[in-house]
């Protein structure tokens, strides 16, 4: 993406991986909300090799013989990659907070004209740097089912873990997009009672297919006060944990009113700087509600996410996650359809 709103396919020689790095052949790459933000000029980055969600095949593992869990890698193995890096020398990495690494995106925002060129996943290949984690995809997992595992699934799993969701908890999920559907599935597996709030009925239907116990639609409850009342009704006075997965600022004050005293509010969706909201801090304090913003994740959540998909093959409708696929040549169409919300979740499919 040389500038927002435009894309250009460029050709480069394949890089020879440095020790610890790994070149993969891209099988599929998901179009994420943040890619669309960049394309729509609603993101600080104005020029980038697009794409961070990916499933790919190992080309030559000689520079990186094992994945991050120690499993041996062979040519052709399907892998998923933590899209950000842990530099290991910044203050956050040194303190063990690797998911907060201050250099997490340096490899990604580099110019494609410089080595290793293949820094985003919207390409025939993707260069996995030595500070990026990589995990083998279990044999029974379809690449399209796992294409958003390294972003949406791992991210929402980290949020659910941060919220300490446990069996018997009531969980409200705001937003039934890519993050929300995974959120429903993961919270259900933990034994929670899950209520999903969204404006679009077909997204709520998908949430039900992923196990949501109840849904609240904007059609039935057009005002925030109605939705708050409905969720409180469905959760015996307020949820134990809420997750904001909409990326809409106004969802936050609304969601905070949907939880019980002492509850945890997990903020994930609003990641663009400049989103300002008005909060009733008095109501929050009186009810001792805690807000936990969550950004990026520990690599174990990706490994766990891939295993989650593997044990739920045939049980969850993973084919509902991606509703439009495009060849790499049609990347502009994929971006425009996503921006216009003609599709929920697009993916580029390069090879199978
Ligand atoms: Zn993403
Ligand atoms: Zn670091």
Short mmCIF file of C-alpha atoms and ligand atoms in Angstrom, two decimals:
data_model
loop_
_atom_site.label_atom_id
_atom_site.label_comp_id
_atom_site.label_asym_id
_atom_site.label_seq_id
_atom_site.Cartn_x
_atom_site.Cartn_y
_atom_site.Cartn_z
CA UNK A 1 0.00 0.00 0.00
CA UNK A 2 2.05 3.00 -1.22
CA UNK A 3 -0.61 5.32 0.18
CA UNK A 4 -4.04 4.84 1.77
CA UNK A 5 -6.69 3.71 -0.70
CA UNK A 6 -4.29 2.23 -3.21
CA UNK A 7 -2.42 -1.03 -3.56
CA UNK A 8 0.34 -2.08 -5.88
CA UNK A 9 1.75 -5.56 -6.53
CA UNK A 10 5.55 -5.48 -6.62
CA UNK A 11 8.03 -8.23 -7.40
CA UNK A 12 11.17 -8.91 -5.40
CA UNK A 13 13.69 -11.73 -5.35
CA UNK A 14 13.02 -14.17 -2.53
CA UNK A 15 15.24 -13.35 0.44
CA UNK A 16 17.70 -15.86 1.86
CA UNK A 17 16.65 -16.15 5.51
CA UNK A 18 19.15 -15.14 8.16
CA UNK A 19 19.83 -17.59 11.02
CA UNK A 20 16.71 -17.96 13.15
CA UNK A 21 14.44 -16.50 10.47
CA UNK A 22 12.11 -18.49 8.24
CA UNK A 23 10.60 -17.93 4.83
CA UNK A 24 7.08 -19.25 4.35
CA UNK A 25 4.96 -19.55 1.25
CA UNK A 26 1.67 -17.80 1.97
CA UNK A 27 -1.36 -20.09 1.77
CA UNK A 28 -3.96 -17.60 2.99
CA UNK A 29 -3.94 -14.13 4.52
CA UNK A 30 -6.87 -12.60 6.37
CA UNK A 31 -8.06 -9.04 5.81
CA UNK A 32 -8.29 -7.66 9.33
CA UNK A 33 -10.04 -4.54 10.58
CA UNK A 34 -6.69 -2.85 11.10
CA UNK A 35 -5.68 -3.48 7.46
CA UNK A 36 -8.95 -1.84 6.44
CA UNK A 37 -8.24 1.07 8.81
CA UNK A 38 -4.90 1.64 7.08
CA UNK A 39 -6.48 1.39 3.64
CA UNK A 40 -9.23 3.82 4.68
CA UNK A 41 -6.65 6.33 5.99
CA UNK A 42 -7.85 5.96 9.58
CA UNK A 43 -4.50 4.74 10.86
CA UNK A 44 -1.22 6.52 11.61
CA UNK A 45 0.60 4.28 9.10
CA UNK A 46 0.28 5.61 5.56
CA UNK A 47 2.47 3.18 3.60
CA UNK A 48 3.08 -0.47 4.38
CA UNK A 49 3.20 -4.01 3.02
CA UNK A 50 -0.36 -4.90 4.01
CA UNK A 51 -1.37 -7.95 5.98
CA UNK A 52 -0.53 -9.64 9.27
CA UNK A 53 -2.93 -12.57 9.49
CA UNK A 54 -1.41 -15.58 7.80
CA UNK A 55 -1.18 -19.30 7.34
CA UNK A 56 1.78 -20.44 5.29
CA UNK A 57 3.99 -23.36 4.36
CA UNK A 58 7.60 -23.70 5.42
CA UNK A 59 9.94 -23.33 2.44
CA UNK A 60 13.27 -24.42 3.93
CA UNK A 61 13.59 -24.87 7.71
CA UNK A 62 17.39 -25.06 7.78
CA UNK A 63 17.66 -21.59 9.36
CA UNK A 64 14.92 -22.40 11.90
CA UNK A 65 14.63 -26.17 12.40
CA UNK A 66 11.93 -26.08 15.11
CA UNK A 67 8.83 -24.07 15.88
CA UNK A 68 8.45 -22.05 19.10
CA UNK A 69 7.14 -25.10 20.95
CA UNK A 70 10.13 -27.20 19.89
CA UNK A 71 8.34 -29.22 17.19
CA UNK A 72 10.51 -30.04 14.20
CA UNK A 73 9.74 -28.13 11.01
CA UNK A 74 9.84 -29.76 7.58
CA UNK A 75 9.42 -28.20 4.13
CA UNK A 76 5.70 -27.88 3.38
CA UNK A 77 4.59 -27.80 7.03
CA UNK A 78 1.67 -25.48 7.63
CA UNK A 79 2.47 -22.78 10.21
CA UNK A 80 0.90 -19.80 11.95
CA UNK A 81 3.05 -16.83 12.98
CA UNK A 82 2.88 -14.28 15.80
CA UNK A 83 2.69 -11.18 13.61
CA UNK A 84 4.64 -8.94 15.98
CA UNK A 85 8.16 -9.37 17.30
CA UNK A 86 9.75 -9.58 20.73
CA UNK A 87 13.04 -7.71 20.35
CA UNK A 88 14.39 -9.04 23.69
CA UNK A 89 16.42 -5.91 24.46
CA UNK A 90 13.92 -3.10 25.13
CA UNK A 91 12.80 -2.32 28.68
CA UNK A 92 9.50 -4.21 28.29
CA UNK A 93 11.12 -7.33 26.85
CA UNK A 94 13.81 -7.27 29.54
CA UNK A 95 11.09 -7.16 32.19
CA UNK A 96 9.34 -10.15 30.63
CA UNK A 97 6.47 -8.11 29.20
CA UNK A 98 7.36 -9.20 25.70
CA UNK A 99 3.87 -8.59 24.32
CA UNK A 100 4.45 -4.90 25.12
CA UNK A 101 7.78 -4.81 23.23
CA UNK A 102 8.59 -1.27 22.13
CA UNK A 103 9.94 -2.56 18.80
CA UNK A 104 7.14 -5.00 18.06
CA UNK A 105 6.33 -3.66 14.59
CA UNK A 106 9.74 -2.52 13.32
CA UNK A 107 10.06 -5.50 10.98
CA UNK A 108 6.60 -4.92 9.55
CA UNK A 109 6.75 -1.19 8.84
CA UNK A 110 10.09 -1.44 7.02
CA UNK A 111 10.13 -0.47 3.35
CA UNK A 112 9.58 -3.41 0.99
CA UNK A 113 12.51 -2.12 -1.06
CA UNK A 114 14.83 -3.17 1.76
CA UNK A 115 15.71 -6.74 2.75
CA UNK A 116 13.75 -8.94 3.47
CA UNK A 117 11.01 -7.32 1.29
CA UNK A 118 8.26 -9.76 2.31
CA UNK A 119 7.30 -7.98 5.53
CA UNK A 120 3.50 -8.15 5.23
CA UNK A 121 1.37 -11.21 4.61
CA UNK A 122 -0.39 -10.00 1.44
CA UNK A 123 2.21 -11.59 -0.80
CA UNK A 124 3.27 -14.91 -2.24
CA UNK A 125 5.73 -15.29 0.64
CA UNK A 126 6.23 -13.94 4.14
CA UNK A 127 9.48 -13.50 6.02
CA UNK A 128 9.27 -14.61 9.66
CA UNK A 129 11.95 -12.71 11.56
CA UNK A 130 14.05 -14.42 14.20
CA UNK A 131 12.21 -12.57 17.00
CA UNK A 132 8.81 -13.70 15.75
CA UNK A 133 7.22 -16.86 17.12
CA UNK A 134 5.95 -19.56 14.79
CA UNK A 135 3.80 -22.64 15.47
CA UNK A 136 2.91 -25.69 13.42
CA UNK A 137 -0.77 -25.94 12.53
CA UNK A 138 -2.32 -29.26 13.61
CA UNK A 139 -2.97 -31.64 10.68
CA UNK A 140 -6.76 -31.58 10.90
CA UNK A 141 -7.04 -27.77 10.74
CA UNK A 142 -8.17 -26.06 7.53
CA UNK A 143 -5.97 -23.05 6.65
CA UNK A 144 -8.99 -20.75 6.32
CA UNK A 145 -10.27 -21.77 9.76
CA UNK A 146 -6.94 -20.76 11.26
CA UNK A 147 -6.12 -17.71 9.14
CA UNK A 148 -7.15 -15.27 11.89
CA UNK A 149 -5.75 -17.39 14.72
CA UNK A 150 -2.63 -15.20 14.98
CA UNK A 151 -4.70 -12.05 15.41
CA UNK A 152 -8.35 -12.34 16.45
CA UNK A 153 -8.29 -15.73 18.18
CA UNK A 154 -5.05 -15.29 20.12
CA UNK A 155 -5.98 -11.69 20.98
CA UNK A 156 -9.42 -12.48 22.32
CA UNK A 157 -8.05 -15.54 24.17
CA UNK A 158 -5.56 -13.27 25.92
CA UNK A 159 -8.43 -10.95 26.85
CA UNK A 160 -10.59 -13.76 28.21
CA UNK A 161 -7.62 -14.97 30.21
CA UNK A 162 -7.02 -11.44 31.54
CA UNK A 163 -10.69 -11.35 32.58
CA UNK A 164 -10.14 -14.67 34.41
CA UNK A 165 -13.33 -16.04 32.85
CA UNK A 166 -14.28 -19.29 34.55
CA UNK A 167 -17.05 -21.84 34.55
CA UNK A 168 -20.38 -20.37 35.60
CA UNK A 169 -19.40 -16.75 34.84
CA UNK A 170 -21.67 -14.54 32.80
CA UNK A 171 -19.82 -12.84 29.95
CA UNK A 172 -21.10 -10.08 27.70
CA UNK A 173 -19.41 -9.67 24.34
CA UNK A 174 -19.89 -6.39 22.50
CA UNK A 175 -19.39 -7.01 18.78
CA UNK A 176 -19.90 -10.22 16.82
CA UNK A 177 -17.24 -9.66 14.17
CA UNK A 178 -14.05 -11.68 13.78
CA UNK A 179 -12.96 -11.11 17.37
CA UNK A 180 -16.44 -11.61 18.78
CA UNK A 181 -17.09 -15.01 17.23
CA UNK A 182 -13.83 -16.37 18.59
CA UNK A 183 -14.64 -14.73 21.91
CA UNK A 184 -17.95 -16.56 22.13
CA UNK A 185 -16.36 -19.91 21.32
CA UNK A 186 -13.47 -19.55 23.78
CA UNK A 187 -15.68 -18.24 26.61
CA UNK A 188 -18.15 -21.08 26.05
CA UNK A 189 -15.39 -23.65 26.27
CA UNK A 190 -14.46 -22.15 29.65
CA UNK A 191 -18.02 -22.83 30.77
CA UNK A 192 -19.32 -19.26 30.72
CA UNK A 193 -22.86 -18.09 29.96
CA UNK A 194 -22.38 -15.75 26.98
CA UNK A 195 -24.52 -12.81 25.87
CA UNK A 196 -23.61 -11.04 22.61
CA UNK A 197 -24.58 -7.50 21.60
CA UNK A 198 -24.35 -6.33 17.98
CA UNK A 199 -26.17 -4.11 15.50
CA UNK A 200 -26.25 -6.62 12.64
CA UNK A 201 -28.59 -9.61 12.82
CA UNK A 202 -26.53 -11.90 10.55
CA UNK A 203 -23.55 -11.38 12.84
CA UNK A 204 -25.69 -12.27 15.85
CA UNK A 205 -26.85 -15.40 14.01
CA UNK A 206 -23.20 -16.36 13.51
CA UNK A 207 -22.56 -15.73 17.22
CA UNK A 208 -25.37 -18.17 18.04
CA UNK A 209 -23.80 -20.75 15.74
CA UNK A 210 -20.59 -20.32 17.75
CA UNK A 211 -22.47 -21.02 20.97
CA UNK A 212 -23.85 -17.70 22.27
CA UNK A 213 -26.56 -18.32 24.87
CA UNK A 214 -28.40 -15.07 24.18
CA UNK A 215 -28.12 -12.12 21.82
CA UNK A 216 -29.20 -8.49 22.06
CA UNK A 217 -29.75 -6.72 18.76
CA UNK A 218 -29.83 -3.00 18.09
CA UNK A 219 -33.11 -3.57 16.23
CA UNK A 220 -34.83 -4.79 19.39
CA UNK A 221 -33.00 -2.38 21.68
CA UNK A 222 -32.12 0.75 19.70
CA UNK A 223 -31.09 2.86 22.71
CA UNK A 224 -28.05 2.16 24.88
CA UNK A 225 -30.28 2.23 27.98
CA UNK A 226 -32.47 -0.54 26.50
CA UNK A 227 -29.45 -2.70 25.73
CA UNK A 228 -28.02 -2.17 29.21
CA UNK A 229 -31.35 -3.13 30.79
CA UNK A 230 -31.64 -6.21 28.58
CA UNK A 231 -28.13 -7.44 29.35
CA UNK A 232 -28.63 -6.88 33.09
CA UNK A 233 -31.82 -8.91 32.85
CA UNK A 234 -30.03 -11.73 31.05
CA UNK A 235 -27.11 -11.77 33.51
CA UNK A 236 -28.91 -11.54 36.83
CA UNK A 237 -28.04 -7.88 37.39
CA UNK A 238 -24.85 -7.53 35.35
CA UNK A 239 -22.16 -9.67 33.77
CA UNK A 240 -19.03 -10.87 35.58
CA UNK A 241 -16.86 -9.94 32.62
CA UNK A 242 -17.44 -7.82 29.51
CA UNK A 243 -15.30 -7.67 26.38
CA UNK A 244 -15.36 -4.68 24.05
CA UNK A 245 -14.70 -6.05 20.55
CA UNK A 246 -16.45 -3.45 18.39
CA UNK A 247 -13.78 -0.80 17.89
CA UNK A 248 -16.46 1.81 18.58
CA UNK A 249 -15.72 4.29 21.37
CA UNK A 250 -19.33 4.67 22.51
CA UNK A 251 -19.49 0.93 23.24
CA UNK A 252 -17.25 1.46 26.28
CA UNK A 253 -19.48 3.57 28.57
CA UNK A 254 -22.38 1.34 27.53
CA UNK A 255 -20.53 -1.89 28.30
CA UNK A 256 -19.34 -0.65 31.67
CA UNK A 257 -22.99 -0.29 32.69
CA UNK A 258 -23.67 -3.89 31.61
CA UNK A 259 -21.48 -5.44 34.32
CA UNK A 260 -22.03 -6.20 38.00
CA UNK A 261 -20.18 -4.50 40.86
CA UNK A 262 -16.59 -5.72 41.06
CA UNK A 263 -16.62 -6.90 37.44
CA UNK A 264 -13.85 -6.69 34.87
CA UNK A 265 -14.17 -4.81 31.60
CA UNK A 266 -11.73 -5.96 28.92
CA UNK A 267 -10.99 -3.31 26.29
CA UNK A 268 -9.60 -4.68 23.01
CA UNK A 269 -11.49 -3.17 20.09
CA UNK A 270 -10.50 0.50 20.25
CA UNK A 271 -6.86 0.45 19.20
CA UNK A 272 -6.58 3.67 17.21
CA UNK A 273 -5.23 6.66 19.12
CA UNK A 274 -7.61 9.62 19.23
CA UNK A 275 -10.80 7.83 20.27
CA UNK A 276 -12.29 9.95 23.06
CA UNK A 277 -15.26 8.95 25.18
CA UNK A 278 -17.19 10.28 28.14
CA UNK A 279 -17.15 7.93 31.11
CA UNK A 280 -19.24 8.05 34.27
CA UNK A 281 -16.26 7.45 36.51
CA UNK A 282 -18.45 7.87 39.58
CA UNK A 283 -20.63 4.94 38.55
CA UNK A 284 -17.52 2.90 37.87
CA UNK A 285 -15.98 3.69 41.23
CA UNK A 286 -19.16 3.08 43.19
CA UNK A 287 -19.37 -0.34 41.57
CA UNK A 288 -15.58 -0.92 41.65
CA UNK A 289 -15.46 -1.94 37.99
CA UNK A 290 -11.96 -2.56 36.63
CA UNK A 291 -10.99 -1.74 33.04
CA UNK A 292 -8.17 -3.81 31.55
CA UNK A 293 -6.98 -2.71 28.11
CA UNK A 294 -5.32 -5.63 26.32
CA UNK A 295 -2.91 -5.24 23.40
CA UNK A 296 -1.08 -8.08 21.62
CA UNK A 297 -0.56 -11.38 23.45
CA UNK A 298 1.89 -13.89 24.84
CA UNK A 299 2.79 -16.47 22.19
CA UNK A 300 1.23 -19.27 24.23
CA UNK A 301 -2.20 -17.94 23.24
CA UNK A 302 -1.47 -18.66 19.59
CA UNK A 303 -0.33 -22.20 20.34
CA UNK A 304 -3.42 -22.72 22.52
CA UNK A 305 -5.63 -21.17 19.84
CA UNK A 306 -4.44 -23.60 17.17
CA UNK A 307 -5.11 -26.50 19.55
CA UNK A 308 -8.53 -25.02 20.30
CA UNK A 309 -9.41 -25.06 16.59
CA UNK A 310 -8.05 -28.59 16.21
CA UNK A 311 -10.22 -30.05 18.98
CA UNK A 312 -13.29 -28.20 17.71
CA UNK A 313 -13.12 -29.29 14.07
CA UNK A 314 -16.58 -30.62 13.21
CA UNK A 315 -18.08 -28.99 16.31
CA UNK A 316 -17.86 -25.29 15.46
CA UNK A 317 -18.81 -23.74 12.08
CA UNK A 318 -15.34 -22.45 11.19
CA UNK A 319 -16.48 -22.02 7.58
CA UNK A 320 -18.54 -19.03 8.79
CA UNK A 321 -15.42 -17.07 9.83
CA UNK A 322 -14.35 -16.06 6.32
CA UNK A 323 -17.20 -15.17 3.99
CA UNK A 324 -15.25 -14.05 0.90
CA UNK A 325 -11.98 -15.21 -0.64
CA UNK A 326 -9.92 -13.49 -3.33
CA UNK A 327 -6.77 -14.34 -5.26
CA UNK A 328 -3.78 -12.10 -4.52
CA UNK A 329 -4.28 -10.26 -7.82
CA UNK A 330 -7.67 -9.06 -6.54
CA UNK A 331 -6.30 -7.54 -3.34
CA UNK A 332 -7.72 -4.11 -4.22
CA UNK A 333 -11.20 -5.62 -4.57
CA UNK A 334 -10.80 -7.43 -1.26
CA UNK A 335 -9.84 -4.18 0.45
CA UNK A 336 -12.65 -2.18 -1.14
CA UNK A 337 -15.30 -4.80 -0.38
CA UNK A 338 -14.08 -4.95 3.22
CA UNK A 339 -14.04 -1.17 3.54
CA UNK A 340 -17.58 -0.95 2.11
CA UNK A 341 -18.62 -3.74 4.54
CA UNK A 342 -19.89 -5.81 1.63
CA UNK A 343 -18.15 -8.73 3.32
CA UNK A 344 -17.69 -9.52 7.01
CA UNK A 345 -14.30 -11.08 6.82
CA UNK A 346 -12.29 -11.46 3.61
CA UNK A 347 -9.21 -13.57 3.00
CA UNK A 348 -6.69 -13.72 0.20
CA UNK A 349 -5.98 -17.27 -0.88
CA UNK A 350 -2.64 -17.76 -2.62
CA UNK A 351 -2.19 -21.53 -2.58
CA UNK A 352 -3.70 -24.58 -0.92
ZN1 LIG B 1 -5.59 -8.45 12.74
ZN1 LIG B 2 11.31 -5.47 22.96
#
